[in-house]
Amino acid sequence: MTSDIIARYVTHRINDNAKWYANKAVLAADFSLAVAEAECYHLLQSALLSELESGHTVLVIDDCAAFDALFAASVLSAWQQCCVRAAIDTLSLFDQTDGITALHQSIMQLHALSKANDPVSLKRLVDERLMLHRKQWIDHGISARQIEMFTELLMTLLRMCHLFFTKIDSLDAFIDLLQSSAFFANVLPLNDAHPSHHQAPICYVNQGGALYLWTNRAYHAEANLLAHIRRISQAKVAKLGIRALPDGLNPKQMAAIDLISNQAFALITGGPGTGKTYTVAQIVIALSQLDNAGSVRLGLAAPTGKAAQRMSESLLAALPKDLNIQMPEPKTIHRLLGIGSSGMPRHHAQNPLAFDVLIIDEASMLGTELASQLFAAVASGCRVILLGDAHQLAAVDAGAVLADLCHIPKMQSLRVHLSESRRFSDHSGVGRLAKLINTNDAKIDFSQVKTMIDTDSALDFINTDDQQISDLYEDLAAGYQAYFKATQTLRFAFEKYDEKRANQAVQDLFGILNQYRILCASHLGASGDEAINAYLTQAHQRFQKTPPSRSPWYHGRVVMITKNLYELGLFNGDVGICLWAASGLVVYFEGKQQAIAVDMLSDMVVSTAYAITVHKSQGSEWQAVAMVFDDHHARLLSKELIYTAVTRAKSQVRLYGSQTALMQAINTPTMRQTGLALIASLQDTPK
């Protein structure tokens, strides 16, 4: 049975990769517990896919990893646990814990029999443990397809552990095994000119006592990304002659302008309100003053539709009112590259983008694969400017491109970090708290946070351990009372307004709405935005005495677009207010003149948005912010999450959560395992 399961898996993989396997002459055979090559591949591929889902691009295997108490006295060494941990985490979800999990018990028994060299007993054990685990999965109501997948994963795990117990007892021996296998490719020596010549499914580097592994696709994305950035940055560009600069620029802003004027590639980083967009606006002005200004092709882009829209608004606000310049429409990177439903870009190395200057905003949201596609499509000689805050949340996709670039030594001469915030000073409550959260010093103690909060009226922390959930919701609703009153005032008047008065009323209403916003760590749970929005919907309707209705739409409802709607000129993240007009219920969106009937907005593309997730808040700002989290969000809490939420506020921050969850977040930096800096260092190492 065990042989059949493994053989089926390998045959499946062979069929998926027929050409590659044919070239390597890898054939399916009768597999026994002693066969290692396919098990290594299957297990490490599963681990790598798990890492990618968590935002990492590489799997690091070494003897320095720390694990939980379950494996403290394990028969598996630290590096072996690195190899199998993803499989164990997946399979343990359905174990009945009784002091020790069934899975751990299986591994312990396998260890004893493997050392005894008793193949009959070994096969009996494997069959017994398989039956036990399958019964557990059935009891949990798992589908037959999932049971088949888990069975294959379990068998691969046991076979791999057997290999560890009998033959591969050191990391060096494991590396020797990889070197002899066609499933794996050692990417050293790195070839900067041709980083894509490795074709094995898994690529690896043995460096500094650790083994770094990528999926083939992830390695090529990082290697190609770095190669294209070097190509772009080394291109010769003409110096931009800037005739005059406005008064009030600080030295760092001057340095950033000088960098952009002289280099083909520039990283301009900084926190909220540090003037990144204003600084770049001076470059746009300089371009408009060139003798050939009409022929200069400027591109503007951002990772999301909302970020692109905010980029346009910020640039226009930073430009002089009397400057007659035709600004190009900022686009999402997907639109810029022409990535359709197939996922393949229309613009690439053989069909590059037709720009002389390309400005990318909110670069912290860039994942590795999208960044690789973007820079591949940039022609040599095009000036590229990346703007972003490396301390904010990383991309939803795998990788941390901006943060990685900021840590590569050779990129330091191409980076300027702006530190002087005009949104809030380092002495303001918000500024001080942001600075404390961002510290790289030793572990922050709660007393430091409490002292700061207790001595500043702009800061507050409400320990939800001491609060009923109903009291929490009432506290959160209090921040919207001014908005509730404003919508009630307009309830019967708005439908009588002419277009000019209606637009002014909408603008004023958004001004009130943007005084306050609730940010959540997650969609789910009592502290998630779904539950909070449900409560605030009822509270708002009660306040206005809105009659009962099956429709989710009502006067005053705050909504957010969740999908780019190009045909309506709406983008993911756009916020709107539903209002009762002469034609019925319509939605006005911030910054847009034309109202849209609610019938044109389905539940699939819109959600209630009194509360939103911190991820959705990036690039926005409000006068006051309330952030809500709890112990159930532990997996999501991080220093970057709290920092991003806090820095969305202009003047006031209120944190709702447990003391434990707050300190876990502040003391848990997001550590994405990526290979970009490693590849750069290896390329810079003398051959």
XYZ file of C-alpha atoms in Angstrom:
687
model
C 0.000 0.000 0.000
C 2.720 2.432 0.952
C 4.560 1.740 -2.293
C 1.415 2.384 -4.294
C 0.781 5.730 -2.608
C 4.282 7.008 -3.211
C 4.353 5.661 -6.740
C 1.046 7.406 -7.529
C 2.387 10.694 -6.280
C 5.630 10.455 -8.238
C 3.750 9.391 -11.370
C 1.493 12.417 -10.923
C 4.506 14.702 -10.649
C 6.086 13.099 -13.694
C 2.957 13.680 -15.736
C 2.848 17.320 -14.589
C 6.426 17.883 -15.654
C 6.697 15.408 -18.514
C 9.250 17.294 -20.589
C 11.544 18.081 -17.697
C 11.437 14.541 -16.362
C 11.966 13.097 -19.836
C 15.090 15.194 -20.279
C 16.419 14.021 -16.937
C 15.382 10.412 -17.562
C 13.610 10.219 -14.202
C 11.218 7.253 -14.174
C 8.549 6.004 -11.754
C 9.553 2.811 -10.036
C 8.607 0.574 -7.159
C 9.357 2.666 -4.080
C 10.364 1.212 -0.752
C 11.026 3.000 2.501
C 14.681 3.283 1.580
C 14.078 5.413 -1.541
C 14.879 9.023 -0.758
C 14.976 11.310 -3.765
C 11.252 11.727 -4.458
C 10.441 12.065 -0.753
C 12.929 14.907 -0.380
C 11.419 16.696 -3.332
C 7.786 16.222 -2.286
C 8.399 17.230 1.318
C 10.520 20.274 0.544
C 8.138 21.393 -2.211
C 5.279 21.270 0.327
C 7.394 23.233 2.804
C 8.275 25.847 0.177
C 4.656 26.298 -0.884
C 3.730 26.757 2.768
C 6.461 29.399 3.119
C 5.212 31.241 0.031
C 1.698 31.378 1.496
C 3.233 33.010 4.590
C 5.056 35.624 2.505
C 8.515 33.985 2.464
C 10.352 33.246 -0.769
C 12.985 30.896 0.695
C 13.123 28.062 3.191
C 16.145 28.264 5.460
C 17.392 24.984 6.941
C 19.987 25.129 9.703
C 20.684 23.991 13.252
C 19.693 27.293 14.824
C 15.932 27.062 14.464
C 13.759 27.139 17.573
C 10.587 25.077 17.892
C 7.740 24.684 20.308
C 7.573 22.358 23.279
C 6.171 19.477 21.254
C 9.553 18.949 19.634
C 11.828 20.049 22.485
C 12.876 16.503 23.167
C 12.257 15.252 19.683
C 14.205 12.553 17.942
C 14.485 15.021 15.054
C 17.317 17.556 15.109
C 16.670 21.264 14.445
C 17.593 21.144 10.757
C 15.477 18.004 10.245
C 12.531 19.741 11.873
C 12.988 22.615 9.401
C 12.491 20.112 6.585
C 9.360 18.495 7.950
C 7.740 21.286 9.944
C 5.318 22.401 7.207
C 4.058 18.829 6.782
C 3.749 18.399 10.556
C 1.848 21.682 10.920
C -0.601 20.640 8.191
C -1.207 17.152 9.521
C -1.339 18.185 13.196
C -4.421 20.299 12.562
C -6.504 17.173 12.785
C -4.752 15.339 15.584
C -6.516 14.659 18.858
C -4.142 16.075 21.439
C -3.847 13.866 24.514
C -0.589 14.920 26.129
C 1.228 14.007 22.923
C -0.173 14.147 19.411
C -0.777 11.025 17.408
C 1.555 12.354 14.743
C 4.431 12.829 17.179
C 3.753 9.367 18.550
C 3.978 7.949 15.046
C 7.377 9.604 14.521
C 8.685 8.340 17.874
C 7.609 4.764 17.140
C 9.080 4.988 13.648
C 12.380 6.087 15.172
C 12.499 3.044 17.462
C 11.731 0.550 14.693
C 14.017 2.229 12.146
C 16.945 1.780 14.509
C 15.983 -1.879 15.055
C 16.248 -2.653 11.333
C 13.027 -4.691 11.335
C 11.291 -4.146 7.947
C 8.290 -6.380 8.790
C 7.500 -4.533 11.993
C 8.187 -1.267 10.213
C 5.614 -1.970 7.523
C 3.081 -3.064 10.162
C 3.642 0.170 12.062
C 3.199 2.318 8.972
C -0.051 0.567 8.089
C -1.366 0.901 11.661
C -0.503 4.582 11.935
C -2.017 5.254 8.538
C -5.300 3.645 9.615
C -5.306 5.655 12.844
C -4.773 8.982 11.107
C -7.303 8.244 8.355
C -9.909 7.483 11.041
C -9.198 10.845 12.685
C -9.564 12.653 9.372
C -12.860 10.912 8.647
C -14.103 11.818 12.142
C -13.285 15.455 11.390
C -15.472 15.357 8.278
C -12.636 15.891 5.824
C -13.427 15.219 2.176
C -12.188 12.108 0.385
C -9.934 14.241 -1.825
C -8.349 15.887 1.229
C -7.871 12.514 2.896
C -6.019 11.291 -0.201
C -3.765 14.356 -0.135
C -3.098 14.038 3.608
C -2.381 10.346 3.206
C 0.266 11.018 0.593
C 1.750 13.766 2.750
C 1.806 11.524 5.824
C 3.508 8.715 3.948
C 6.085 11.093 2.554
C 6.730 12.460 6.044
C 7.213 8.980 7.526
C 9.479 7.909 4.694
C 11.545 11.061 5.090
C 11.842 10.537 8.846
C 12.909 6.953 8.208
C 15.632 8.289 5.936
C 16.771 10.696 8.685
C 16.863 7.880 11.248
C 18.792 5.433 9.062
C 21.024 7.298 6.591
C 20.908 11.106 6.680
C 21.984 12.139 10.168
C 23.661 15.467 9.368
C 22.964 18.567 7.314
C 26.106 17.925 5.244
C 24.849 14.444 4.365
C 21.489 15.940 3.410
C 23.192 18.443 1.097
C 25.151 15.585 -0.497
C 21.818 13.897 -1.215
C 20.469 17.051 -2.904
C 23.613 17.387 -5.016
C 23.105 13.908 -6.430
C 19.434 14.460 -7.291
C 17.975 15.801 -10.521
C 15.140 17.368 -8.496
C 17.504 19.980 -7.051
C 19.927 22.497 -8.561
C 22.771 24.285 -6.804
C 22.621 27.839 -8.198
C 26.249 28.604 -7.322
C 28.178 30.067 -8.999
C 25.653 32.801 -9.667
C 25.549 34.122 -13.207
C 24.311 37.697 -13.213
C 23.950 37.762 -16.985
C 21.882 34.578 -17.179
C 20.145 34.010 -13.811
C 17.494 31.724 -15.299
C 19.560 28.792 -16.506
C 18.628 26.473 -13.628
C 15.689 24.243 -14.546
C 15.303 21.857 -11.602
C 12.063 22.232 -9.588
C 13.948 23.360 -6.467
C 17.011 25.616 -6.379
C 19.347 25.860 -3.409
C 22.434 27.569 -1.991
C 24.622 26.207 0.809
C 26.020 29.292 2.497
C 27.318 30.113 5.966
C 26.223 26.861 7.575
C 22.667 27.171 6.289
C 20.799 25.736 3.334
C 18.580 28.145 1.371
C 15.922 26.662 -0.896
C 13.592 28.271 -3.447
C 10.963 26.920 -5.767
C 12.279 27.265 -9.291
C 9.800 30.068 -9.982
C 10.612 31.998 -6.801
C 14.361 31.802 -7.430
C 14.040 33.050 -11.000
C 11.773 35.892 -9.831
C 14.342 37.115 -7.285
C 17.397 36.552 -9.488
C 15.811 38.241 -12.493
C 14.488 41.102 -10.353
C 17.968 41.858 -9.060
C 19.514 41.527 -12.522
C 17.010 44.011 -14.009
C 17.449 46.510 -11.167
C 21.205 46.440 -11.742
C 20.691 46.862 -15.479
C 18.398 49.849 -14.936
C 20.567 51.486 -12.266
C 23.768 51.187 -14.318
C 22.288 52.863 -17.402
C 23.525 56.346 -18.280
C 20.903 59.086 -18.017
C 21.163 62.801 -18.677
C 21.316 65.041 -15.634
C 18.065 66.865 -14.980
C 18.672 70.584 -14.894
C 16.418 71.929 -12.146
C 16.133 75.697 -12.533
C 14.644 76.558 -9.153
C 13.526 74.795 -6.007
C 10.804 75.960 -3.606
C 11.696 77.334 -0.211
C 11.343 75.123 2.834
C 12.927 71.912 1.534
C 14.981 70.174 4.217
C 18.477 68.787 3.501
C 17.202 65.225 3.022
C 14.670 66.382 0.441
C 17.421 68.299 -1.352
C 19.566 65.149 -1.335
C 16.666 63.118 -2.753
C 16.151 65.586 -5.602
C 19.878 65.529 -6.360
C 19.844 61.706 -6.379
C 16.898 61.535 -8.761
C 18.437 64.196 -10.999
C 21.665 62.260 -11.459
C 20.796 58.573 -11.253
C 18.683 56.177 -13.295
C 17.360 54.402 -10.203
C 16.373 55.958 -6.879
C 14.836 54.748 -3.623
C 13.059 57.479 -1.697
C 11.846 56.109 1.634
C 10.277 57.700 4.671
C 7.405 57.565 7.087
C 4.008 59.249 6.679
C 4.093 62.953 5.971
C 7.846 63.123 5.329
C 7.340 64.676 1.911
C 8.123 61.785 -0.438
C 5.469 62.795 -2.953
C 6.210 66.519 -2.590
C 9.893 65.843 -3.280
C 9.112 63.831 -6.388
C 6.719 66.584 -7.504
C 9.774 68.814 -7.910
C 11.111 66.320 -10.442
C 7.812 66.460 -12.317
C 8.116 70.247 -12.370
C 11.702 69.975 -13.636
C 10.548 67.656 -16.434
C 7.907 70.189 -17.471
C 10.620 72.871 -17.772
C 12.880 70.915 -20.097
C 13.283 72.171 -23.642
C 11.879 68.881 -24.900
C 9.233 68.611 -22.170
C 6.553 67.663 -24.647
C 8.432 64.529 -25.654
C 9.255 63.313 -22.123
C 7.172 60.235 -21.403
C 6.185 60.020 -17.717
C 4.622 56.933 -16.149
C 2.917 56.782 -12.738
C 1.974 53.524 -11.053
C 1.192 51.877 -7.706
C 0.440 48.300 -6.621
C -3.287 48.941 -5.990
C -5.990 51.020 -7.618
C -6.576 53.081 -4.485
C -2.850 53.746 -4.059
C -2.697 54.903 -7.682
C -5.596 57.285 -7.103
C -4.014 58.704 -3.933
C -0.750 59.133 -5.824
C -2.511 61.310 -8.392
C -4.220 63.396 -5.701
C -0.976 63.876 -3.747
C 1.033 64.893 -6.809
C -1.598 67.350 -7.980
C -1.789 68.846 -4.475
C 1.996 69.257 -4.416
C 2.221 70.993 -7.808
C 1.818 74.788 -8.127
C -1.683 75.802 -9.141
C -0.397 77.918 -12.017
C 1.700 75.112 -13.514
C 0.235 74.049 -16.824
C 1.201 70.374 -17.007
C -0.639 67.379 -18.357
C -0.325 64.669 -15.705
C -0.605 61.081 -16.936
C -3.183 58.834 -15.297
C -1.600 56.753 -12.518
C -2.264 53.063 -13.111
C -2.049 49.876 -11.145
C 1.051 47.900 -12.012
C -1.158 45.170 -13.446
C -2.799 47.695 -15.812
C 0.560 49.254 -16.619
C 1.988 45.886 -17.679
C -1.196 44.750 -19.361
C -1.615 41.679 -17.159
C -4.943 40.114 -18.004
C -6.766 37.030 -16.784
C -3.990 34.800 -18.153
C -1.480 36.368 -15.776
C 0.939 37.053 -18.641
C 2.056 40.683 -19.129
C 1.727 42.425 -22.476
C 4.843 44.456 -21.646
C 8.066 42.562 -20.909
C 11.757 42.563 -21.819
C 10.977 42.117 -25.527
C 8.167 44.676 -25.483
C 9.229 47.259 -22.883
C 7.207 50.131 -21.482
C 7.520 53.381 -23.449
C 8.567 55.689 -20.586
C 11.486 57.995 -19.947
C 10.606 58.372 -16.251
C 8.623 55.880 -14.171
C 7.477 56.682 -10.607
C 6.208 53.822 -8.411
C 4.401 54.789 -5.196
C 3.687 52.590 -2.129
C 6.573 50.307 -3.098
C 6.346 48.469 0.240
C 3.311 46.671 -1.242
C 5.404 45.191 -4.065
C 5.752 41.414 -3.994
C 8.736 39.721 -5.613
C 7.019 38.234 -8.653
C 5.130 41.385 -9.645
C 8.277 43.480 -9.104
C 10.247 41.094 -11.303
C 7.696 41.456 -14.105
C 7.670 45.240 -13.680
C 11.421 45.798 -13.864
C 11.803 43.330 -16.715
C 9.510 45.619 -18.716
C 11.534 48.782 -17.982
C 13.800 49.774 -20.859
C 17.431 50.682 -20.148
C 17.714 54.460 -19.970
C 14.348 54.912 -18.274
C 14.670 56.737 -14.936
C 12.910 54.733 -12.161
C 11.873 56.215 -8.801
C 10.524 54.016 -5.979
C 8.617 55.673 -3.128
C 7.599 53.919 0.070
C 7.877 53.266 3.789
C 9.866 50.111 4.494
C 8.429 49.978 8.036
C 4.846 49.510 6.858
C 3.169 46.201 6.164
C 4.822 44.146 3.469
C 3.125 42.957 0.317
C 0.256 40.489 0.468
C 2.219 38.399 -2.041
C 5.511 36.733 -1.110
C 8.601 38.880 -0.722
C 9.627 42.188 0.820
C 11.175 43.987 -2.138
C 11.476 47.503 -0.726
C 12.827 46.333 2.650
C 15.298 43.997 0.909
C 16.594 46.730 -1.393
C 17.074 49.018 1.614
C 19.396 46.416 3.195
C 21.575 45.651 0.153
C 24.894 47.525 0.639
C 25.312 48.507 -3.022
C 21.843 50.077 -3.049
C 22.648 52.511 -0.230
C 24.148 55.085 -2.591
C 20.835 55.052 -4.488
C 18.640 55.628 -1.449
C 17.606 58.687 0.551
C 15.539 58.255 3.704
C 13.302 61.182 4.641
C 12.733 61.448 8.386
C 11.167 64.849 9.093
C 7.390 64.334 9.242
C 5.002 67.187 8.534
C 1.976 65.093 9.497
C 3.203 64.800 13.081
C 6.458 65.632 14.827
C 8.642 63.258 16.819
C 7.406 65.148 19.880
C 3.706 64.620 19.196
C 1.876 61.730 20.796
C 1.440 59.864 17.527
C 5.031 60.575 16.474
C 6.497 59.417 19.797
C 4.456 56.213 19.815
C 5.390 55.458 16.189
C 9.058 56.008 17.020
C 8.843 53.720 20.074
C 7.145 50.963 18.074
C 9.781 51.246 15.363
C 12.749 51.030 17.690
C 15.283 48.337 16.904
C 16.513 48.145 20.477
C 15.885 45.423 23.012
C 12.409 44.164 23.828
C 9.983 46.945 24.689
C 8.353 46.689 28.115
C 4.679 47.509 28.693
C 5.642 50.100 31.287
C 7.323 52.154 28.515
C 4.145 52.127 26.455
C 1.889 52.822 29.453
C 4.010 55.749 30.641
C 3.883 57.342 27.187
C 0.123 56.833 26.873
C -0.654 58.044 30.406
C 1.248 61.299 29.862
C -0.190 62.235 26.462
C -3.841 63.077 25.854
C -3.480 62.151 22.165
C -2.935 58.493 23.098
C -5.133 55.963 24.838
C -5.108 52.231 25.517
C -8.241 50.354 26.585
C -7.545 46.871 27.930
C -10.367 44.756 26.503
C -9.714 42.070 29.121
C -11.506 44.446 31.501
C -14.295 45.314 29.076
C -17.453 43.592 27.867
C -17.750 43.269 24.097
C -20.909 45.406 24.172
C -18.991 48.177 25.942
C -16.234 47.923 23.321
C -18.740 48.368 20.504
C -20.368 51.349 22.248
C -16.954 53.000 22.690
C -16.163 52.501 19.018
C -19.554 53.850 17.944
C -19.021 57.038 19.979
C -16.413 58.201 17.469
C -19.057 58.215 14.725
C -21.697 60.275 16.556
C -20.838 63.452 14.643
C -21.145 61.551 11.361
C -24.436 59.951 12.432
C -25.870 63.419 13.204
C -24.643 64.836 9.891
C -26.281 62.075 7.855
C -29.507 62.489 9.805
C -29.548 66.200 8.974
C -29.160 65.421 5.272
C -31.647 62.575 5.220
C -34.593 64.577 3.899
C -32.734 67.585 2.511
C -30.255 66.011 0.132
C -32.805 64.982 -2.496
C -33.781 68.665 -2.892
C -30.248 69.936 -3.570
C -29.030 70.945 -6.998
C -25.796 69.420 -8.302
C -23.506 72.163 -6.982
C -25.012 72.161 -3.505
C -25.109 68.347 -3.437
C -21.412 68.117 -4.288
C -20.557 70.605 -1.547
C -22.690 68.704 0.947
C -20.929 65.463 0.011
C -17.530 67.090 0.398
C -18.471 68.413 3.838
C -19.827 65.010 4.847
C -16.599 63.280 3.850
C -14.751 65.874 5.922
C -16.738 64.767 8.975
C -16.373 61.056 8.137
C -12.596 61.350 7.782
C -12.230 62.673 11.289
C -12.350 59.083 12.554
C -11.828 55.528 11.352
C -11.741 52.091 13.022
C -8.907 49.768 11.968
C -8.904 46.031 12.694
C -6.247 43.347 12.598
C -8.571 40.894 10.869
C -11.969 40.421 9.245
C -12.923 37.684 11.703
C -13.831 37.409 15.371
C -15.535 39.764 17.795
C -12.758 42.319 17.191
C -12.810 41.886 13.417
C -14.222 44.449 11.010
C -17.160 42.229 9.985
C -18.616 42.052 13.516
C -17.909 45.724 14.239
C -19.481 46.836 10.938
C -22.568 44.761 11.706
C -22.943 46.517 15.078
C -22.342 50.006 13.640
C -24.825 49.365 10.833
C -27.523 48.661 13.423
C -26.412 51.611 15.575
C -26.541 54.006 12.610
C -29.946 52.763 11.506
C -31.324 53.056 15.067
C -29.950 56.601 15.316
C -31.749 57.605 12.103
C -34.830 55.481 12.864
C -34.357 53.811 9.471
C -37.309 51.490 8.742
C -36.543 47.747 8.549
C -35.483 46.490 5.132
C -33.952 43.401 3.562
C -31.678 45.591 1.481
C -28.194 46.292 2.877
C -28.446 49.849 1.514
C -29.582 52.767 3.641
C -28.979 56.506 3.879
C -25.548 57.184 5.382
C -24.046 53.721 4.888
C -20.248 53.878 4.560
C -18.912 51.458 1.938
C -15.637 50.410 0.353
C -15.042 49.009 -3.124
C -13.342 45.595 -2.902
C -12.582 45.058 -6.595
C -11.318 47.324 -9.363
C -14.274 48.490 -11.485
C -12.590 50.221 -14.398
C -15.862 50.727 -16.264
C -17.135 52.854 -13.355
C -13.810 54.511 -12.599
C -13.711 52.841 -9.179
C -10.834 51.001 -7.560
C -10.262 48.540 -4.747
C -10.202 50.645 -1.561
C -12.374 53.541 -2.760
C -14.689 54.754 0.046
C -18.229 55.949 -0.611
C -21.301 57.202 1.253
C -24.803 56.040 0.383
C -27.263 58.956 0.334
C -30.945 59.395 -0.429
C -31.187 61.609 -3.515
C -34.051 62.553 -5.791
C -33.430 59.470 -7.936
C -33.301 57.154 -4.923
C -30.340 55.701 -3.059
C -27.010 56.559 -4.676
C -23.367 56.330 -3.627
C -20.961 59.248 -3.758
C -17.289 58.315 -3.734
C -14.584 60.543 -2.320
C -12.986 62.698 -4.981
C -15.598 61.828 -7.625
C -18.396 64.095 -8.804
C -20.819 61.587 -10.273
C -23.044 59.526 -7.996
C -23.629 55.844 -8.771
C -26.968 54.102 -8.221
C -26.800 51.323 -5.631
C -28.263 48.882 -8.163
C -24.941 49.066 -10.029
C -22.962 47.892 -6.971
C -23.430 44.277 -5.944
C -22.434 42.696 -2.636
C -19.565 41.039 -4.521
C -17.769 44.369 -5.101
C -18.687 46.439 -2.060
C -18.542 46.062 1.734
C -19.569 48.179 4.736
C -16.589 50.236 5.899
C -17.075 51.992 9.229
C -14.277 49.615 10.204
C -11.625 48.318 7.794
C -8.521 46.189 8.131
C -5.130 47.805 8.657
C -4.032 46.381 5.297
C -6.805 48.352 3.575
C -5.746 51.533 5.360
C -2.264 51.856 3.829
C -1.819 55.206 2.131
C -4.799 56.810 3.934
C -4.932 59.181 6.884
C -7.592 60.312 9.366
C -7.649 62.770 12.242
C -8.266 60.047 14.829
C -7.833 56.273 14.608
C -9.125 53.471 16.799
C -7.292 50.164 16.354
C -8.931 46.961 17.570
C -7.268 43.573 18.069
C -7.386 40.631 20.462
C -5.529 37.454 21.431
C -7.246 35.496 18.641
C -5.347 37.639 16.116
C -1.944 36.562 17.496
C -0.827 35.112 14.171
C -1.469 38.450 12.428
C -0.071 40.828 15.024
C 3.274 42.441 14.284
C 5.321 45.582 14.823
C 4.538 46.623 11.223
C 0.787 46.172 11.722
C 0.687 48.401 14.818
C 3.031 50.964 13.233
C 0.902 51.166 10.076
C -2.285 51.636 12.109
C -0.795 54.266 14.424
C 0.683 56.303 11.575
C -2.683 56.541 9.816
C -3.682 59.061 12.510
C -2.892 62.769 12.278
C -3.485 63.631 15.907
C -5.100 60.914 18.047
C -4.749 57.135 18.488
C -6.807 54.830 20.678
C -5.763 51.169 20.978
C -8.288 48.499 22.014
C -6.868 45.101 22.929
C -5.316 42.987 25.636
C -1.987 43.920 27.162
C -0.600 40.552 26.032
C -1.676 41.055 22.415
C -0.370 44.645 22.324
C 3.095 43.731 23.567
C 3.271 40.686 21.327
C 2.565 42.930 18.351
C 5.064 45.637 19.304
C 7.802 43.080 19.978
C 7.169 40.910 16.906
C 8.784 42.329 13.771
C 7.762 40.699 10.513
C 10.734 38.598 9.482
C 10.186 37.492 5.937
C 12.710 34.975 4.722
C 13.754 36.150 1.275
C 16.697 35.552 -1.002
C 17.161 38.946 -2.677
C 19.863 40.223 -0.307
C 21.574 36.806 -0.302
C 21.739 36.696 -4.107
C 23.107 40.257 -4.136
C 25.819 39.405 -1.595
C 26.849 36.271 -3.475
C 27.056 38.179 -6.745
C 29.270 40.757 -5.063
C 31.576 38.102 -3.607
C 34.879 37.936 -5.542
C 34.963 34.845 -7.734
